[in-house]
Amino acid sequence: MSGELTADAVVEEWKSRLIALARTPEYVFVDTPQELIDRHRARLTTFEGCTDAELEAVEKRIGGRFPEVFRQYLLQMGEACGDLFRGSDRGGIRCFDRLCDDAREIVEDVGGRWTLPPDAAIVLTHQGYTFDYVRAVGGFDGPVLRWTDGSPDEDIQIAATFAHYVDAQLRLSERNNRTARERGGYCLVLYPGGGQRFYSARNSARTFSAAENQR
């Protein structure tokens, strides 16, 4: 049926929401070279995925096919996804082996008896204590699972589908953006290697590194 939602349309809608967030920031730049401003804005709206051949090579190696929505995410924005998942270590199919190795190491570090499934693709890891993943179970969409060092011998399902998982991330970003703007926002200073956020209403500042800003 022509009215059915496609995986491509799902991912395109995510990109549209990320672009809308980039166009209505909760900050204004101060004392920042235009080159750094342009680079920052470009990162927020840059989307890059892997090739079909790269994705199919991994699927052949693990003996499964990822759900279509997750496949389109990898193909359209898995390598660069704007500000989605900011603050976590993430990557697309080109980081498949590294992220899986990182996840196994996180489990081993706490002596967990749980084992990462061989058909799992890590979506992200966060601060060395947790990671989220999708399995190559085929179909249109599939669940997202999470392992955390608080329960080292098991994983849990945190979203019924990858679409629900990303939508929750975007709704949180949209809510935080709206709340910050309603409170007056903040000033953002960028410099090579990092930057600072100044919250004038609270008379405070937060410094961050360039690597943090790019996640």
PDB file of C-alpha atoms in Angstrom:
ATOM      1  CA  MET A   1       0.000   0.000   0.000  1.00  0.00           C
ATOM      2  CA  SER A   2       1.252   3.468  -0.909  1.00  0.00           C
ATOM      3  CA  GLY A   3       0.313   4.789   2.534  1.00  0.00           C
ATOM      4  CA  GLU A   4       2.593   2.415   4.413  1.00  0.00           C
ATOM      5  CA  LEU A   5       5.506   3.983   6.260  1.00  0.00           C
ATOM      6  CA  THR A   6       8.886   3.034   4.853  1.00  0.00           C
ATOM      7  CA  ALA A   7      12.155   2.694   6.727  1.00  0.00           C
ATOM      8  CA  ASP A   8      13.598   5.447   4.550  1.00  0.00           C
ATOM      9  CA  ALA A   9      10.779   7.815   5.564  1.00  0.00           C
ATOM     10  CA  VAL A  10      11.353   7.047   9.246  1.00  0.00           C
ATOM     11  CA  VAL A  11      15.022   8.031   9.019  1.00  0.00           C
ATOM     12  CA  GLU A  12      14.301  11.117   6.905  1.00  0.00           C
ATOM     13  CA  GLU A  13      11.931  12.328   9.622  1.00  0.00           C
ATOM     14  CA  TRP A  14      14.696  11.956  12.220  1.00  0.00           C
ATOM     15  CA  LYS A  15      17.024  14.067  10.105  1.00  0.00           C
ATOM     16  CA  SER A  16      14.342  16.740   9.674  1.00  0.00           C
ATOM     17  CA  ARG A  17      13.900  16.965  13.441  1.00  0.00           C
ATOM     18  CA  LEU A  18      17.654  17.239  14.013  1.00  0.00           C
ATOM     19  CA  ILE A  19      17.874  20.019  11.422  1.00  0.00           C
ATOM     20  CA  ALA A  20      14.968  21.839  13.104  1.00  0.00           C
ATOM     21  CA  LEU A  21      16.806  21.664  16.441  1.00  0.00           C
ATOM     22  CA  ALA A  22      19.966  23.031  14.837  1.00  0.00           C
ATOM     23  CA  ARG A  23      18.001  25.974  13.432  1.00  0.00           C
ATOM     24  CA  THR A  24      16.557  26.917  16.831  1.00  0.00           C
ATOM     25  CA  PRO A  25      19.522  26.617  19.223  1.00  0.00           C
ATOM     26  CA  GLU A  26      19.198  27.402  22.897  1.00  0.00           C
ATOM     27  CA  TYR A  27      22.404  29.471  22.795  1.00  0.00           C
ATOM     28  CA  VAL A  28      24.032  32.445  21.104  1.00  0.00           C
ATOM     29  CA  PHE A  29      27.690  32.565  20.135  1.00  0.00           C
ATOM     30  CA  VAL A  30      29.975  35.105  21.763  1.00  0.00           C
ATOM     31  CA  ASP A  31      33.681  35.751  21.223  1.00  0.00           C
ATOM     32  CA  THR A  32      33.908  32.877  18.737  1.00  0.00           C
ATOM     33  CA  PRO A  33      35.638  32.952  15.317  1.00  0.00           C
ATOM     34  CA  GLN A  34      33.237  32.537  12.420  1.00  0.00           C
ATOM     35  CA  GLU A  35      35.179  29.505  11.197  1.00  0.00           C
ATOM     36  CA  LEU A  36      34.430  27.636  14.425  1.00  0.00           C
ATOM     37  CA  ILE A  37      30.793  28.706  14.320  1.00  0.00           C
ATOM     38  CA  ASP A  38      30.452  27.410  10.752  1.00  0.00           C
ATOM     39  CA  ARG A  39      32.151  24.135  11.671  1.00  0.00           C
ATOM     40  CA  HIS A  40      29.880  23.669  14.672  1.00  0.00           C
ATOM     41  CA  ARG A  41      26.710  24.336  12.670  1.00  0.00           C
ATOM     42  CA  ALA A  42      27.840  22.033   9.876  1.00  0.00           C
ATOM     43  CA  ARG A  43      28.374  19.171  12.330  1.00  0.00           C
ATOM     44  CA  LEU A  44      24.814  19.494  13.615  1.00  0.00           C
ATOM     45  CA  THR A  45      23.357  18.923  10.146  1.00  0.00           C
ATOM     46  CA  THR A  46      25.875  16.498   8.659  1.00  0.00           C
ATOM     47  CA  PHE A  47      24.546  13.013   7.990  1.00  0.00           C
ATOM     48  CA  GLU A  48      26.655  10.258   6.481  1.00  0.00           C
ATOM     49  CA  GLY A  49      26.131   6.535   6.239  1.00  0.00           C
ATOM     50  CA  CYS A  50      27.966   3.466   5.078  1.00  0.00           C
ATOM     51  CA  THR A  51      27.685   1.819   1.674  1.00  0.00           C
ATOM     52  CA  ASP A  52      25.453  -1.144   0.889  1.00  0.00           C
ATOM     53  CA  ALA A  53      28.561  -3.236   0.323  1.00  0.00           C
ATOM     54  CA  GLU A  54      29.984  -2.350   3.756  1.00  0.00           C
ATOM     55  CA  LEU A  55      26.724  -3.207   5.494  1.00  0.00           C
ATOM     56  CA  GLU A  56      26.185  -6.443   3.582  1.00  0.00           C
ATOM     57  CA  ALA A  57      29.741  -7.565   4.304  1.00  0.00           C
ATOM     58  CA  VAL A  58      29.116  -7.332   8.066  1.00  0.00           C
ATOM     59  CA  GLU A  59      25.734  -9.030   7.773  1.00  0.00           C
ATOM     60  CA  LYS A  60      27.298 -11.878   5.804  1.00  0.00           C
ATOM     61  CA  ARG A  61      30.005 -12.279   8.420  1.00  0.00           C
ATOM     62  CA  ILE A  62      27.553 -12.489  11.348  1.00  0.00           C
ATOM     63  CA  GLY A  63      25.005 -14.566   9.441  1.00  0.00           C
ATOM     64  CA  GLY A  64      21.981 -12.289   9.766  1.00  0.00           C
ATOM     65  CA  ARG A  65      20.234  -9.191   8.448  1.00  0.00           C
ATOM     66  CA  PHE A  66      19.524  -6.153  10.569  1.00  0.00           C
ATOM     67  CA  PRO A  67      15.954  -4.809  10.724  1.00  0.00           C
ATOM     68  CA  GLU A  68      15.149  -2.407   7.889  1.00  0.00           C
ATOM     69  CA  VAL A  69      14.832   0.706  10.033  1.00  0.00           C
ATOM     70  CA  PHE A  70      18.239   0.102  11.628  1.00  0.00           C
ATOM     71  CA  ARG A  71      19.698  -0.673   8.185  1.00  0.00           C
ATOM     72  CA  GLN A  72      18.471   2.664   6.854  1.00  0.00           C
ATOM     73  CA  TYR A  73      19.918   4.437   9.886  1.00  0.00           C
ATOM     74  CA  LEU A  74      23.302   2.826   9.148  1.00  0.00           C
ATOM     75  CA  LEU A  75      23.058   3.626   5.434  1.00  0.00           C
ATOM     76  CA  GLN A  76      21.921   7.235   5.857  1.00  0.00           C
ATOM     77  CA  MET A  77      23.428   8.497   9.106  1.00  0.00           C
ATOM     78  CA  GLY A  78      25.302   5.743  10.909  1.00  0.00           C
ATOM     79  CA  GLU A  79      28.722   7.359  10.383  1.00  0.00           C
ATOM     80  CA  ALA A  80      27.636  10.935  11.104  1.00  0.00           C
ATOM     81  CA  CYS A  81      24.279  11.644  12.742  1.00  0.00           C
ATOM     82  CA  GLY A  82      24.336  15.307  13.643  1.00  0.00           C
ATOM     83  CA  ASP A  83      23.690  15.833  17.350  1.00  0.00           C
ATOM     84  CA  LEU A  84      21.878  12.515  17.864  1.00  0.00           C
ATOM     85  CA  PHE A  85      23.312  10.486  20.768  1.00  0.00           C
ATOM     86  CA  ARG A  86      25.566  13.362  21.750  1.00  0.00           C
ATOM     87  CA  GLY A  87      27.667  12.576  24.806  1.00  0.00           C
ATOM     88  CA  SER A  88      28.004   8.866  24.052  1.00  0.00           C
ATOM     89  CA  ASP A  89      30.588   6.935  22.071  1.00  0.00           C
ATOM     90  CA  ARG A  90      28.869   5.799  18.919  1.00  0.00           C
ATOM     91  CA  GLY A  91      29.620   4.817  15.364  1.00  0.00           C
ATOM     92  CA  GLY A  92      28.201   3.109  12.340  1.00  0.00           C
ATOM     93  CA  ILE A  93      29.071  -0.082  10.547  1.00  0.00           C
ATOM     94  CA  ARG A  94      32.661   1.067   9.994  1.00  0.00           C
ATOM     95  CA  CYS A  95      33.106   0.961  13.776  1.00  0.00           C
ATOM     96  CA  PHE A  96      31.330  -2.390  14.137  1.00  0.00           C
ATOM     97  CA  ASP A  97      34.318  -4.387  15.390  1.00  0.00           C
ATOM     98  CA  ARG A  98      35.707  -1.651  17.632  1.00  0.00           C
ATOM     99  CA  LEU A  99      32.396  -1.034  19.372  1.00  0.00           C
ATOM    100  CA  CYS A 100      31.788  -4.760  19.873  1.00  0.00           C
ATOM    101  CA  ASP A 101      35.273  -5.138  21.348  1.00  0.00           C
ATOM    102  CA  ASP A 102      34.634  -2.150  23.618  1.00  0.00           C
ATOM    103  CA  ALA A 103      31.355  -3.695  24.809  1.00  0.00           C
ATOM    104  CA  ARG A 104      32.984  -7.039  25.573  1.00  0.00           C
ATOM    105  CA  GLU A 105      35.743  -5.278  27.487  1.00  0.00           C
ATOM    106  CA  ILE A 106      33.194  -3.362  29.570  1.00  0.00           C
ATOM    107  CA  VAL A 107      31.542  -6.657  30.551  1.00  0.00           C
ATOM    108  CA  GLU A 108      34.864  -8.344  31.290  1.00  0.00           C
ATOM    109  CA  ASP A 109      36.023  -5.441  33.465  1.00  0.00           C
ATOM    110  CA  VAL A 110      33.226  -6.120  35.983  1.00  0.00           C
ATOM    111  CA  GLY A 111      33.419  -9.906  35.732  1.00  0.00           C
ATOM    112  CA  GLY A 112      30.016 -10.275  34.115  1.00  0.00           C
ATOM    113  CA  ARG A 113      28.966 -13.744  32.962  1.00  0.00           C
ATOM    114  CA  TRP A 114      26.833 -12.294  30.173  1.00  0.00           C
ATOM    115  CA  THR A 115      28.021 -12.679  26.572  1.00  0.00           C
ATOM    116  CA  LEU A 116      27.371 -10.286  23.697  1.00  0.00           C
ATOM    117  CA  PRO A 117      25.339 -12.090  21.008  1.00  0.00           C
ATOM    118  CA  PRO A 118      27.360 -12.695  17.821  1.00  0.00           C
ATOM    119  CA  ASP A 119      24.749 -10.902  15.693  1.00  0.00           C
ATOM    120  CA  ALA A 120      24.711  -7.737  17.816  1.00  0.00           C
ATOM    121  CA  ALA A 121      25.597  -4.261  16.551  1.00  0.00           C
ATOM    122  CA  ILE A 122      26.449  -1.722  19.243  1.00  0.00           C
ATOM    123  CA  VAL A 123      24.503   1.522  18.842  1.00  0.00           C
ATOM    124  CA  LEU A 124      26.473   3.343  21.547  1.00  0.00           C
ATOM    125  CA  THR A 125      28.481   2.929  24.706  1.00  0.00           C
ATOM    126  CA  HIS A 126      28.310   5.435  27.523  1.00  0.00           C
ATOM    127  CA  GLN A 127      31.083   6.338  29.957  1.00  0.00           C
ATOM    128  CA  GLY A 128      32.395   2.796  30.179  1.00  0.00           C
ATOM    129  CA  TYR A 129      29.522   1.317  32.174  1.00  0.00           C
ATOM    130  CA  THR A 130      26.679   0.666  29.730  1.00  0.00           C
ATOM    131  CA  PHE A 131      25.894   0.078  26.058  1.00  0.00           C
ATOM    132  CA  ASP A 132      22.865  -0.331  23.792  1.00  0.00           C
ATOM    133  CA  TYR A 133      22.634  -2.734  20.875  1.00  0.00           C
ATOM    134  CA  VAL A 134      20.454  -4.130  18.099  1.00  0.00           C
ATOM    135  CA  ARG A 135      20.467  -7.709  16.842  1.00  0.00           C
ATOM    136  CA  ALA A 136      20.343  -8.899  13.239  1.00  0.00           C
ATOM    137  CA  VAL A 137      16.884 -10.421  13.499  1.00  0.00           C
ATOM    138  CA  GLY A 138      15.493  -9.188  10.191  1.00  0.00           C
ATOM    139  CA  GLY A 139      12.022  -7.722   9.754  1.00  0.00           C
ATOM    140  CA  PHE A 140      10.980  -4.087   9.521  1.00  0.00           C
ATOM    141  CA  ASP A 141      12.133  -3.011  12.990  1.00  0.00           C
ATOM    142  CA  GLY A 142      13.430  -4.674  16.115  1.00  0.00           C
ATOM    143  CA  PRO A 143      14.063  -4.069  19.808  1.00  0.00           C
ATOM    144  CA  VAL A 144      16.950  -2.202  21.391  1.00  0.00           C
ATOM    145  CA  LEU A 145      18.645  -3.893  24.329  1.00  0.00           C
ATOM    146  CA  ARG A 146      20.891  -2.506  27.041  1.00  0.00           C
ATOM    147  CA  TRP A 147      23.607  -3.951  29.249  1.00  0.00           C
ATOM    148  CA  THR A 148      24.766  -2.060  32.313  1.00  0.00           C
ATOM    149  CA  ASP A 149      27.345  -2.838  34.985  1.00  0.00           C
ATOM    150  CA  GLY A 150      24.609  -2.587  37.607  1.00  0.00           C
ATOM    151  CA  SER A 151      23.252  -5.930  36.322  1.00  0.00           C
ATOM    152  CA  PRO A 152      26.352  -7.512  34.766  1.00  0.00           C
ATOM    153  CA  ASP A 153      24.857 -10.939  34.117  1.00  0.00           C
ATOM    154  CA  GLU A 154      21.906  -9.884  31.978  1.00  0.00           C
ATOM    155  CA  ASP A 155      20.628  -7.382  29.464  1.00  0.00           C
ATOM    156  CA  ILE A 156      17.224  -5.716  29.282  1.00  0.00           C
ATOM    157  CA  GLN A 157      15.016  -4.476  26.466  1.00  0.00           C
ATOM    158  CA  ILE A 158      14.727  -0.687  26.669  1.00  0.00           C
ATOM    159  CA  ALA A 159      12.711  -0.043  23.501  1.00  0.00           C
ATOM    160  CA  ALA A 160      10.331  -2.195  21.490  1.00  0.00           C
ATOM    161  CA  THR A 161      11.835  -0.865  18.262  1.00  0.00           C
ATOM    162  CA  PHE A 162      14.789   1.191  17.104  1.00  0.00           C
ATOM    163  CA  ALA A 163      12.306   3.799  15.843  1.00  0.00           C
ATOM    164  CA  HIS A 164      10.873   4.184  19.356  1.00  0.00           C
ATOM    165  CA  TYR A 165      14.399   4.376  20.775  1.00  0.00           C
ATOM    166  CA  VAL A 166      15.478   7.217  18.477  1.00  0.00           C
ATOM    167  CA  ASP A 167      12.162   9.023  18.871  1.00  0.00           C
ATOM    168  CA  ALA A 168      12.662   9.025  22.645  1.00  0.00           C
ATOM    169  CA  GLN A 169      16.147  10.506  22.199  1.00  0.00           C
ATOM    170  CA  LEU A 170      14.793  13.221  19.920  1.00  0.00           C
ATOM    171  CA  ARG A 171      11.848  14.055  22.172  1.00  0.00           C
ATOM    172  CA  LEU A 172      14.249  14.502  25.077  1.00  0.00           C
ATOM    173  CA  SER A 173      16.457  16.812  22.984  1.00  0.00           C
ATOM    174  CA  GLU A 174      13.429  18.795  21.827  1.00  0.00           C
ATOM    175  CA  ARG A 175      12.117  19.133  25.371  1.00  0.00           C
ATOM    176  CA  ASN A 176      15.507  20.224  26.712  1.00  0.00           C
ATOM    177  CA  ASN A 177      15.897  22.706  23.867  1.00  0.00           C
ATOM    178  CA  ARG A 178      12.473  24.205  24.488  1.00  0.00           C
ATOM    179  CA  THR A 179      13.001  24.429  28.248  1.00  0.00           C
ATOM    180  CA  ALA A 180      16.429  26.044  27.860  1.00  0.00           C
ATOM    181  CA  ARG A 181      15.099  28.675  25.445  1.00  0.00           C
ATOM    182  CA  GLU A 182      12.171  29.449  27.750  1.00  0.00           C
ATOM    183  CA  ARG A 183      14.684  30.081  30.540  1.00  0.00           C
ATOM    184  CA  GLY A 184      16.741  32.434  28.419  1.00  0.00           C
ATOM    185  CA  GLY A 185      19.297  30.014  27.018  1.00  0.00           C
ATOM    186  CA  TYR A 186      23.015  30.525  27.389  1.00  0.00           C
ATOM    187  CA  CYS A 187      26.059  31.982  25.675  1.00  0.00           C
ATOM    188  CA  LEU A 188      28.422  29.627  23.884  1.00  0.00           C
ATOM    189  CA  VAL A 189      32.113  30.327  23.370  1.00  0.00           C
ATOM    190  CA  LEU A 190      34.080  27.987  21.114  1.00  0.00           C
ATOM    191  CA  TYR A 191      37.839  27.823  20.777  1.00  0.00           C
ATOM    192  CA  PRO A 192      40.240  25.241  19.293  1.00  0.00           C
ATOM    193  CA  GLY A 193      40.078  22.224  21.570  1.00  0.00           C
ATOM    194  CA  GLY A 194      36.812  22.982  23.334  1.00  0.00           C
ATOM    195  CA  GLY A 195      34.579  25.730  24.627  1.00  0.00           C
ATOM    196  CA  GLN A 196      32.476  27.136  27.444  1.00  0.00           C
ATOM    197  CA  ARG A 197      28.805  27.603  28.113  1.00  0.00           C
ATOM    198  CA  PHE A 198      27.856  30.625  30.191  1.00  0.00           C
ATOM    199  CA  TYR A 199      24.521  30.608  31.994  1.00  0.00           C
ATOM    200  CA  SER A 200      24.057  34.267  32.827  1.00  0.00           C
ATOM    201  CA  ALA A 201      20.913  33.717  34.882  1.00  0.00           C
ATOM    202  CA  ARG A 202      22.806  31.378  37.198  1.00  0.00           C
ATOM    203  CA  ASN A 203      26.118  33.217  36.834  1.00  0.00           C
ATOM    204  CA  SER A 204      27.882  29.951  36.069  1.00  0.00           C
ATOM    205  CA  ALA A 205      29.945  28.396  33.302  1.00  0.00           C
ATOM    206  CA  ARG A 206      30.633  24.908  32.051  1.00  0.00           C
ATOM    207  CA  THR A 207      33.787  23.984  30.138  1.00  0.00           C
ATOM    208  CA  PHE A 208      33.829  21.090  27.698  1.00  0.00           C
ATOM    209  CA  SER A 209      36.362  19.503  25.372  1.00  0.00           C
ATOM    210  CA  ALA A 210      36.253  19.410  21.580  1.00  0.00           C
ATOM    211  CA  ALA A 211      35.773  15.649  21.681  1.00  0.00           C
ATOM    212  CA  GLU A 212      32.709  16.009  23.919  1.00  0.00           C
ATOM    213  CA  ASN A 213      31.242  18.661  21.661  1.00  0.00           C
ATOM    214  CA  GLN A 214      31.589  16.383  18.616  1.00  0.00           C
ATOM    215  CA  ARG A 215      29.813  13.363  20.102  1.00  0.00           C
TER     216      ARG A 215
END
